[in-house]
Amino acid sequence: MMAAIARVPGAAHTRILGLGAYRPRRAVPNAEIVDAIQSSDEWIRTRSGIRQRRWAADDETIIGMSVAAGRKAVEAAGLAPEQIGGVIVATSSRMVFGPAAGAQVATQLGMTDVPGFDVAAGCAGFCHALVLASDMIRAGTARYLLIVGVERLSDFIDHTDRTCAFIFADGAGAAVVGPADVEGIGPVAWGSDGSSWEAIRQDKDFGTFFDEVAAVEANGGHAERPYIRMQGTVVFRWAATFLEKACRAAVDKAGLTMNDLDVFIPHQANSRITDALTRVLKLPDNIVVADDIEYTGNTSAASIPLAMEQVLRSGRAQPGDTALIMGFGSGLAYAGQVVTLPPYA
């Protein structure tokens, strides 16, 4: 006879209970980088909307920034670290293959013997982690989970590359996800197009790099380290094609209309993409549109939670407001959902 395996009941509804952010100390204005890419402040602002970005110092590590943001998120949720049942870190810029950052973040936050793991989904990473956390809580796998989007993209920038040296930046945003009396995280709309993987990529794999280093040691040459490369036109066209459909799907799946939204928080990739999306979606005039890219830059997996924190801290939005979030980028991949905005610390 087949043994009866017990099922652990989960939560009927989930929401984001608390939000935290960490922005590196160093602010880098356009004036500091224009000479290396033979550009100008006006050129950068016109094409991206960026006036400055944050780049991490040596002591502002992936782990350290995640811990700082995570601690604030737990505080905002009104919970103790020992109540958190696991940590999911979304990042694509760790300089080591393992172990996963999640376990170290959990331990440094005082969470004992809980699972900690990482996901790599580029700029859509935070929204992917949010799906995992919400579904795990609904399934009874955990009651509370901490998710973190964190990047140190400055480690992977060729500072002479005119196509992306001015775009990418560093930072961390974190959220506690848990059960709720009413729904606070809508169904996800997500997808990918692997045929366009080269549009945002690391320009060489580490096997190739290691072979080049070995050749240098033998012949006295120079091995160029791997960098991020981006085909901006390809990304823009893909975003224009896929993201309107994705945004509408997320709102439809939540049983809402665009008129029900208070806030729109797209990935802070480029202000021109945000402007194009806002127009094509025909968003209400009174909706708050996140513009954190102006002073934070593109922080990939950290972008959504940092932009969420910015609209809340500025007072343009309030906890309890209804927001559409949509992450998109390397993969090429996207993921988004409608959420109720949380308290922040």
mmCIF file of C-alpha atoms in Angstrom:
data_model
loop_
_atom_site.group_PDB
_atom_site.id
_atom_site.type_symbol
_atom_site.label_atom_id
_atom_site.label_comp_id
_atom_site.label_asym_id
_atom_site.label_seq_id
_atom_site.Cartn_x
_atom_site.Cartn_y
_atom_site.Cartn_z
ATOM 1 C CA MET A 1 0.000 0.000 0.000
ATOM 2 C CA MET A 2 1.259 3.472 -0.890
ATOM 3 C CA ALA A 3 2.100 5.486 2.227
ATOM 4 C CA ALA A 4 0.127 8.693 2.758
ATOM 5 C CA ILE A 5 2.502 11.651 2.642
ATOM 6 C CA ALA A 6 1.439 14.593 4.774
ATOM 7 C CA ARG A 7 0.754 17.966 3.218
ATOM 8 C CA VAL A 8 1.637 21.195 5.000
ATOM 9 C CA PRO A 9 -1.077 23.824 4.533
ATOM 10 C CA GLY A 10 0.054 27.203 3.246
ATOM 11 C CA ALA A 11 -1.256 30.756 3.230
ATOM 12 C CA ALA A 12 -4.255 31.685 1.120
ATOM 13 C CA HIS A 13 -2.825 35.144 0.414
ATOM 14 C CA THR A 14 0.631 36.766 0.449
ATOM 15 C CA ARG A 15 2.062 40.258 0.396
ATOM 16 C CA ILE A 16 5.281 42.194 0.821
ATOM 17 C CA LEU A 17 5.471 42.988 4.533
ATOM 18 C CA GLY A 18 8.560 45.191 4.648
ATOM 19 C CA LEU A 19 11.110 46.841 2.349
ATOM 20 C CA GLY A 20 14.726 47.877 2.799
ATOM 21 C CA ALA A 21 17.364 49.441 0.555
ATOM 22 C CA TYR A 22 21.102 50.004 0.489
ATOM 23 C CA ARG A 23 22.711 52.544 -1.828
ATOM 24 C CA PRO A 24 26.525 52.705 -1.988
ATOM 25 C CA ARG A 25 28.148 55.763 -0.452
ATOM 26 C CA ARG A 26 29.861 56.963 -3.622
ATOM 27 C CA ALA A 27 27.753 58.992 -6.052
ATOM 28 C CA VAL A 28 29.325 59.219 -9.510
ATOM 29 C CA PRO A 29 28.057 62.124 -11.654
ATOM 30 C CA ASN A 30 28.173 62.037 -15.427
ATOM 31 C CA ALA A 31 31.000 64.575 -15.399
ATOM 32 C CA GLU A 32 33.267 61.952 -13.813
ATOM 33 C CA ILE A 33 32.912 59.430 -16.643
ATOM 34 C CA VAL A 34 32.366 61.426 -19.845
ATOM 35 C CA ASP A 35 36.024 61.775 -20.827
ATOM 36 C CA ALA A 36 36.666 58.018 -20.799
ATOM 37 C CA ILE A 37 33.757 57.369 -23.172
ATOM 38 C CA GLN A 38 34.247 60.578 -25.219
ATOM 39 C CA SER A 39 30.768 61.787 -24.392
ATOM 40 C CA SER A 40 28.951 64.558 -22.531
ATOM 41 C CA ASP A 41 26.519 64.980 -19.669
ATOM 42 C CA GLU A 42 23.812 66.068 -22.119
ATOM 43 C CA TRP A 43 24.361 62.998 -24.352
ATOM 44 C CA ILE A 44 24.016 60.618 -21.378
ATOM 45 C CA ARG A 45 20.940 62.356 -19.953
ATOM 46 C CA THR A 46 19.221 62.491 -23.348
ATOM 47 C CA ARG A 47 19.767 58.791 -24.068
ATOM 48 C CA SER A 48 19.236 57.317 -20.616
ATOM 49 C CA GLY A 49 17.888 59.898 -18.175
ATOM 50 C CA ILE A 50 20.866 59.291 -15.859
ATOM 51 C CA ARG A 51 22.533 62.170 -14.026
ATOM 52 C CA GLN A 52 24.534 60.051 -11.580
ATOM 53 C CA ARG A 53 24.894 56.484 -10.388
ATOM 54 C CA ARG A 54 26.203 54.742 -7.257
ATOM 55 C CA TRP A 55 29.337 52.587 -7.390
ATOM 56 C CA ALA A 56 30.345 50.416 -4.449
ATOM 57 C CA ALA A 57 33.597 50.733 -2.552
ATOM 58 C CA ASP A 58 35.749 47.706 -1.720
ATOM 59 C CA ASP A 59 33.985 47.213 1.620
ATOM 60 C CA GLU A 60 30.488 47.383 0.039
ATOM 61 C CA THR A 61 30.268 43.775 -1.039
ATOM 62 C CA ILE A 62 27.386 41.740 -2.448
ATOM 63 C CA ILE A 63 26.997 40.107 0.971
ATOM 64 C CA GLY A 64 27.388 43.328 2.934
ATOM 65 C CA MET A 65 24.905 45.331 0.854
ATOM 66 C CA SER A 66 22.411 42.446 0.997
ATOM 67 C CA VAL A 67 22.691 42.240 4.782
ATOM 68 C CA ALA A 68 22.201 45.996 5.166
ATOM 69 C CA ALA A 69 19.095 46.043 2.959
ATOM 70 C CA GLY A 70 17.770 42.809 4.468
ATOM 71 C CA ARG A 71 18.071 44.072 8.013
ATOM 72 C CA LYS A 72 15.962 47.122 7.129
ATOM 73 C CA ALA A 73 13.334 44.959 5.409
ATOM 74 C CA VAL A 74 12.975 42.698 8.449
ATOM 75 C CA GLU A 75 12.699 45.752 10.699
ATOM 76 C CA ALA A 76 10.036 47.305 8.449
ATOM 77 C CA ALA A 77 8.065 44.050 8.536
ATOM 78 C CA GLY A 78 8.026 44.156 12.352
ATOM 79 C CA LEU A 79 9.604 40.709 12.602
ATOM 80 C CA ALA A 80 12.604 39.202 14.347
ATOM 81 C CA PRO A 81 15.334 37.543 12.243
ATOM 82 C CA GLU A 82 14.560 34.136 13.752
ATOM 83 C CA GLN A 83 11.059 34.302 12.277
ATOM 84 C CA ILE A 84 12.390 34.378 8.702
ATOM 85 C CA GLY A 85 12.318 30.929 7.119
ATOM 86 C CA GLY A 86 14.788 31.436 4.279
ATOM 87 C CA VAL A 87 16.662 33.858 2.035
ATOM 88 C CA ILE A 88 16.566 34.150 -1.758
ATOM 89 C CA VAL A 89 19.190 36.408 -3.342
ATOM 90 C CA ALA A 90 18.771 37.569 -6.942
ATOM 91 C CA THR A 91 22.073 38.637 -8.501
ATOM 92 C CA SER A 92 24.112 38.255 -11.665
ATOM 93 C CA SER A 93 27.316 39.976 -10.569
ATOM 94 C CA ARG A 94 28.988 37.847 -7.912
ATOM 95 C CA MET A 95 32.681 37.399 -8.621
ATOM 96 C CA VAL A 96 32.612 33.806 -7.358
ATOM 97 C CA PHE A 97 30.657 30.783 -8.572
ATOM 98 C CA GLY A 98 29.850 29.572 -5.073
ATOM 99 C CA PRO A 99 28.784 29.143 -2.417
ATOM 100 C CA ALA A 100 25.475 30.955 -2.855
ATOM 101 C CA ALA A 101 25.149 34.366 -1.226
ATOM 102 C CA GLY A 102 21.805 33.483 0.378
ATOM 103 C CA ALA A 103 23.278 31.271 3.094
ATOM 104 C CA GLN A 104 25.837 33.870 4.147
ATOM 105 C CA VAL A 105 23.247 36.646 4.193
ATOM 106 C CA ALA A 106 20.963 34.526 6.385
ATOM 107 C CA THR A 107 23.706 33.755 8.881
ATOM 108 C CA GLN A 108 24.902 37.360 9.127
ATOM 109 C CA LEU A 109 21.325 38.465 9.801
ATOM 110 C CA GLY A 110 21.007 35.985 12.674
ATOM 111 C CA MET A 111 18.833 33.440 10.873
ATOM 112 C CA THR A 112 19.833 29.987 12.006
ATOM 113 C CA ASP A 113 19.592 26.794 9.936
ATOM 114 C CA VAL A 114 17.373 28.162 7.177
ATOM 115 C CA PRO A 115 17.737 27.646 3.421
ATOM 116 C CA GLY A 116 19.596 30.312 1.495
ATOM 117 C CA PHE A 117 20.068 30.243 -2.266
ATOM 118 C CA ASP A 118 20.540 32.492 -5.283
ATOM 119 C CA VAL A 119 18.701 33.034 -8.555
ATOM 120 C CA ALA A 120 20.203 34.587 -11.691
ATOM 121 C CA ALA A 121 17.593 36.180 -13.927
ATOM 122 C CA GLY A 122 19.325 39.453 -14.747
ATOM 123 C CA CYS A 123 17.271 42.605 -14.399
ATOM 124 C CA ALA A 124 14.107 40.541 -13.832
ATOM 125 C CA GLY A 125 15.743 38.748 -10.903
ATOM 126 C CA PHE A 126 13.859 40.444 -8.059
ATOM 127 C CA CYS A 127 10.474 39.728 -9.653
ATOM 128 C CA HIS A 128 11.502 36.087 -10.185
ATOM 129 C CA ALA A 129 12.505 35.845 -6.509
ATOM 130 C CA LEU A 130 9.183 37.397 -5.506
ATOM 131 C CA VAL A 131 7.301 34.701 -7.439
ATOM 132 C CA LEU A 132 9.312 31.955 -5.748
ATOM 133 C CA ALA A 133 8.824 33.414 -2.274
ATOM 134 C CA SER A 134 5.092 33.989 -2.701
ATOM 135 C CA ASP A 135 4.481 30.508 -4.107
ATOM 136 C CA MET A 136 6.584 28.863 -1.387
ATOM 137 C CA ILE A 137 4.516 30.584 1.294
ATOM 138 C CA ARG A 138 1.266 29.576 -0.414
ATOM 139 C CA ALA A 139 2.553 25.998 -0.563
ATOM 140 C CA GLY A 140 3.423 25.922 3.155
ATOM 141 C CA THR A 141 7.167 25.616 2.520
ATOM 142 C CA ALA A 142 7.823 28.685 4.681
ATOM 143 C CA ARG A 143 5.847 31.339 6.531
ATOM 144 C CA TYR A 144 8.173 34.299 6.003
ATOM 145 C CA LEU A 145 10.944 34.701 3.431
ATOM 146 C CA LEU A 146 13.487 37.415 2.746
ATOM 147 C CA ILE A 147 14.255 38.208 -0.894
ATOM 148 C CA VAL A 148 17.141 40.425 -1.998
ATOM 149 C CA GLY A 149 18.026 41.980 -5.342
ATOM 150 C CA VAL A 150 21.686 43.009 -5.299
ATOM 151 C CA GLU A 151 24.377 43.903 -7.832
ATOM 152 C CA ARG A 152 27.951 45.179 -8.090
ATOM 153 C CA LEU A 153 27.876 45.800 -11.820
ATOM 154 C CA SER A 154 30.762 48.259 -11.591
ATOM 155 C CA ASP A 155 32.995 45.187 -11.303
ATOM 156 C CA PHE A 156 31.997 44.192 -14.842
ATOM 157 C CA ILE A 157 32.109 47.558 -16.618
ATOM 158 C CA ASP A 158 34.649 48.438 -19.286
ATOM 159 C CA HIS A 159 34.903 52.108 -18.370
ATOM 160 C CA THR A 160 35.792 53.040 -21.960
ATOM 161 C CA ASP A 161 32.735 51.312 -23.475
ATOM 162 C CA ARG A 162 30.445 54.059 -24.749
ATOM 163 C CA THR A 163 27.475 51.687 -25.021
ATOM 164 C CA CYS A 164 27.121 50.801 -21.341
ATOM 165 C CA ALA A 165 29.805 52.346 -19.101
ATOM 166 C CA PHE A 166 27.365 55.101 -18.101
ATOM 167 C CA ILE A 167 24.373 52.774 -17.552
ATOM 168 C CA PHE A 168 25.210 50.210 -14.888
ATOM 169 C CA ALA A 169 25.465 50.733 -11.144
ATOM 170 C CA ASP A 170 25.461 49.048 -7.740
ATOM 171 C CA GLY A 171 23.084 48.612 -4.804
ATOM 172 C CA ALA A 172 20.720 46.294 -2.957
ATOM 173 C CA GLY A 173 17.008 46.171 -2.208
ATOM 174 C CA ALA A 174 15.258 43.634 -0.001
ATOM 175 C CA ALA A 175 11.727 42.622 0.902
ATOM 176 C CA VAL A 176 10.091 40.318 3.438
ATOM 177 C CA VAL A 177 7.256 38.257 1.970
ATOM 178 C CA GLY A 178 4.663 36.615 4.185
ATOM 179 C CA PRO A 179 1.001 35.649 4.644
ATOM 180 C CA ALA A 180 -1.784 38.210 4.446
ATOM 181 C CA ASP A 181 -5.532 38.487 5.037
ATOM 182 C CA VAL A 182 -6.101 39.817 1.509
ATOM 183 C CA GLU A 183 -4.117 39.379 -1.671
ATOM 184 C CA GLY A 184 -1.050 41.610 -1.929
ATOM 185 C CA ILE A 185 0.944 39.894 -4.709
ATOM 186 C CA GLY A 186 -0.797 39.268 -8.001
ATOM 187 C CA PRO A 187 -0.154 36.420 -10.446
ATOM 188 C CA VAL A 188 3.067 36.781 -12.409
ATOM 189 C CA ALA A 189 3.351 37.544 -16.108
ATOM 190 C CA TRP A 190 6.736 36.301 -17.256
ATOM 191 C CA GLY A 191 8.639 34.902 -20.177
ATOM 192 C CA SER A 192 11.905 34.944 -22.080
ATOM 193 C CA ASP A 193 13.468 35.029 -25.530
ATOM 194 C CA GLY A 194 16.718 33.073 -25.505
ATOM 195 C CA SER A 195 17.327 33.796 -29.186
ATOM 196 C CA SER A 196 18.388 37.318 -28.163
ATOM 197 C CA TRP A 197 20.753 36.280 -25.381
ATOM 198 C CA GLU A 198 23.651 38.224 -26.897
ATOM 199 C CA ALA A 199 21.867 41.573 -26.490
ATOM 200 C CA ILE A 200 23.090 41.871 -22.867
ATOM 201 C CA ARG A 201 25.868 39.481 -22.019
ATOM 202 C CA GLN A 202 29.246 38.852 -20.467
ATOM 203 C CA ASP A 203 31.546 39.110 -23.475
ATOM 204 C CA LYS A 204 33.541 35.946 -22.771
ATOM 205 C CA ASP A 205 33.057 32.898 -20.585
ATOM 206 C CA PHE A 206 35.506 32.215 -17.787
ATOM 207 C CA GLY A 207 36.915 29.157 -19.560
ATOM 208 C CA THR A 208 38.053 31.390 -22.414
ATOM 209 C CA PHE A 209 39.423 33.933 -19.960
ATOM 210 C CA PHE A 210 41.383 31.292 -18.057
ATOM 211 C CA ASP A 211 42.860 30.018 -21.349
ATOM 212 C CA GLU A 212 43.939 33.577 -22.184
ATOM 213 C CA VAL A 213 45.528 33.981 -18.764
ATOM 214 C CA ALA A 214 47.464 30.741 -19.276
ATOM 215 C CA ALA A 215 48.674 32.003 -22.665
ATOM 216 C CA VAL A 216 49.765 35.295 -21.101
ATOM 217 C CA GLU A 217 51.771 33.446 -18.476
ATOM 218 C CA ALA A 218 53.492 31.490 -21.239
ATOM 219 C CA ASN A 219 54.102 34.359 -23.669
ATOM 220 C CA GLY A 220 54.043 37.565 -21.669
ATOM 221 C CA GLY A 221 50.912 38.986 -23.360
ATOM 222 C CA HIS A 222 47.834 40.676 -21.905
ATOM 223 C CA ALA A 223 44.544 38.958 -20.986
ATOM 224 C CA GLU A 224 41.473 41.202 -21.099
ATOM 225 C CA ARG A 225 39.017 40.387 -18.320
ATOM 226 C CA PRO A 226 35.319 39.683 -19.080
ATOM 227 C CA TYR A 227 32.990 42.686 -19.270
ATOM 228 C CA ILE A 228 29.275 43.372 -19.750
ATOM 229 C CA ARG A 229 28.376 44.239 -23.342
ATOM 230 C CA MET A 230 25.012 45.487 -24.539
ATOM 231 C CA GLN A 231 23.302 46.022 -27.879
ATOM 232 C CA GLY A 232 21.106 48.923 -26.840
ATOM 233 C CA THR A 233 19.039 49.096 -30.024
ATOM 234 C CA VAL A 234 18.183 45.385 -29.835
ATOM 235 C CA VAL A 235 17.124 45.706 -26.196
ATOM 236 C CA PHE A 236 14.986 48.772 -26.906
ATOM 237 C CA ARG A 237 13.178 47.070 -29.805
ATOM 238 C CA TRP A 238 12.591 43.921 -27.752
ATOM 239 C CA ALA A 239 11.224 45.978 -24.868
ATOM 240 C CA ALA A 240 8.862 47.815 -27.203
ATOM 241 C CA THR A 241 7.610 44.478 -28.576
ATOM 242 C CA PHE A 242 7.213 42.376 -25.418
ATOM 243 C CA LEU A 243 6.674 44.669 -22.471
ATOM 244 C CA GLU A 244 3.339 46.239 -23.317
ATOM 245 C CA LYS A 245 1.864 42.732 -23.589
ATOM 246 C CA ALA A 246 3.561 41.665 -20.349
ATOM 247 C CA CYS A 247 2.341 44.697 -18.400
ATOM 248 C CA ARG A 248 -1.224 44.251 -19.618
ATOM 249 C CA ALA A 249 -1.090 40.527 -18.783
ATOM 250 C CA ALA A 250 0.053 41.216 -15.203
ATOM 251 C CA VAL A 251 -2.775 43.707 -14.655
ATOM 252 C CA ASP A 252 -5.366 41.412 -16.290
ATOM 253 C CA LYS A 253 -4.252 38.430 -14.194
ATOM 254 C CA ALA A 254 -4.691 40.549 -11.066
ATOM 255 C CA GLY A 255 -8.286 41.232 -12.116
ATOM 256 C CA LEU A 256 -7.621 44.962 -12.404
ATOM 257 C CA THR A 257 -7.398 47.697 -15.038
ATOM 258 C CA MET A 258 -4.749 50.353 -15.574
ATOM 259 C CA ASN A 259 -7.104 52.829 -13.891
ATOM 260 C CA ASP A 260 -6.862 50.816 -10.657
ATOM 261 C CA LEU A 261 -3.107 51.414 -10.405
ATOM 262 C CA ASP A 262 -1.552 54.076 -8.202
ATOM 263 C CA VAL A 263 2.075 53.450 -9.150
ATOM 264 C CA PHE A 264 4.071 52.037 -12.083
ATOM 265 C CA ILE A 265 7.543 50.711 -11.198
ATOM 266 C CA PRO A 266 9.322 49.365 -14.274
ATOM 267 C CA HIS A 267 12.912 48.189 -14.167
ATOM 268 C CA GLN A 268 15.083 51.295 -14.267
ATOM 269 C CA ALA A 269 16.841 50.426 -17.512
ATOM 270 C CA ASN A 270 16.460 53.624 -19.478
ATOM 271 C CA SER A 271 14.107 56.575 -19.104
ATOM 272 C CA ARG A 272 13.274 56.387 -22.811
ATOM 273 C CA ILE A 273 11.944 52.840 -22.357
ATOM 274 C CA THR A 274 9.909 53.963 -19.340
ATOM 275 C CA ASP A 275 8.477 56.905 -21.287
ATOM 276 C CA ALA A 276 7.585 54.672 -24.241
ATOM 277 C CA LEU A 277 5.864 52.143 -21.965
ATOM 278 C CA THR A 278 3.914 54.849 -20.170
ATOM 279 C CA ARG A 279 2.625 56.182 -23.479
ATOM 280 C CA VAL A 280 1.681 52.859 -25.058
ATOM 281 C CA LEU A 281 -0.058 51.625 -21.892
ATOM 282 C CA LYS A 282 -2.095 54.847 -21.796
ATOM 283 C CA LEU A 283 -1.624 55.102 -18.040
ATOM 284 C CA PRO A 284 -3.794 57.574 -16.120
ATOM 285 C CA ASP A 285 -2.300 61.049 -15.787
ATOM 286 C CA ASN A 286 -2.279 60.818 -11.993
ATOM 287 C CA ILE A 287 -0.265 57.577 -11.790
ATOM 288 C CA VAL A 288 3.158 57.796 -10.128
ATOM 289 C CA VAL A 289 5.911 56.541 -12.441
ATOM 290 C CA ALA A 290 9.215 55.573 -10.810
ATOM 291 C CA ASP A 291 12.234 57.504 -12.082
ATOM 292 C CA ASP A 292 14.962 56.269 -9.754
ATOM 293 C CA ILE A 293 17.334 55.777 -12.700
ATOM 294 C CA GLU A 294 18.095 59.515 -12.705
ATOM 295 C CA TYR A 295 20.230 59.326 -9.576
ATOM 296 C CA THR A 296 20.771 55.579 -9.108
ATOM 297 C CA GLY A 297 21.472 54.224 -12.600
ATOM 298 C CA ASN A 298 20.599 50.725 -13.781
ATOM 299 C CA THR A 299 21.146 48.313 -10.902
ATOM 300 C CA SER A 300 19.702 45.216 -12.623
ATOM 301 C CA ALA A 301 18.204 42.872 -9.989
ATOM 302 C CA ALA A 302 18.285 45.639 -7.359
ATOM 303 C CA SER A 303 16.420 48.081 -9.589
ATOM 304 C CA ILE A 304 12.797 47.271 -8.685
ATOM 305 C CA PRO A 305 13.142 47.314 -4.876
ATOM 306 C CA LEU A 306 15.347 50.433 -4.977
ATOM 307 C CA ALA A 307 12.813 52.238 -7.178
ATOM 308 C CA MET A 308 10.004 51.052 -4.907
ATOM 309 C CA GLU A 309 11.826 52.452 -1.892
ATOM 310 C CA GLN A 310 12.456 55.741 -3.699
ATOM 311 C CA VAL A 311 8.803 56.423 -4.550
ATOM 312 C CA LEU A 312 7.824 55.599 -0.967
ATOM 313 C CA ARG A 313 10.574 57.602 0.732
ATOM 314 C CA SER A 314 9.915 60.616 -1.496
ATOM 315 C CA GLY A 315 6.248 60.613 -0.448
ATOM 316 C CA ARG A 316 5.037 60.269 -4.033
ATOM 317 C CA ALA A 317 3.497 56.909 -3.051
ATOM 318 C CA GLN A 318 2.277 55.421 0.216
ATOM 319 C CA PRO A 319 2.262 51.950 1.785
ATOM 320 C CA GLY A 320 -0.978 50.308 0.721
ATOM 321 C CA ASP A 321 -0.924 51.784 -2.794
ATOM 322 C CA THR A 322 -1.390 49.418 -5.726
ATOM 323 C CA ALA A 323 1.654 49.145 -8.000
ATOM 324 C CA LEU A 324 2.570 47.352 -11.198
ATOM 325 C CA ILE A 325 6.204 46.205 -11.119
ATOM 326 C CA MET A 326 7.946 44.856 -14.212
ATOM 327 C CA GLY A 327 11.535 43.630 -14.426
ATOM 328 C CA PHE A 328 13.171 42.979 -17.788
ATOM 329 C CA GLY A 329 16.596 42.603 -19.324
ATOM 330 C CA SER A 330 19.316 40.047 -19.968
ATOM 331 C CA GLY A 331 18.100 36.672 -21.068
ATOM 332 C CA LEU A 332 16.248 38.314 -22.637
ATOM 333 C CA ALA A 333 13.670 37.837 -19.884
ATOM 334 C CA TYR A 334 10.849 39.643 -18.130
ATOM 335 C CA ALA A 335 8.674 39.140 -15.042
ATOM 336 C CA GLY A 336 6.124 41.377 -13.393
ATOM 337 C CA GLN A 337 3.139 41.438 -11.087
ATOM 338 C CA VAL A 338 0.754 43.807 -9.336
ATOM 339 C CA VAL A 339 1.621 44.313 -5.667
ATOM 340 C CA THR A 340 0.471 46.282 -2.657
ATOM 341 C CA LEU A 341 3.271 48.603 -1.597
ATOM 342 C CA PRO A 342 4.753 47.771 1.829
ATOM 343 C CA PRO A 343 6.108 49.815 4.740
ATOM 344 C CA TYR A 344 9.827 50.577 4.490
ATOM 345 C CA ALA A 345 12.737 51.300 6.805
#
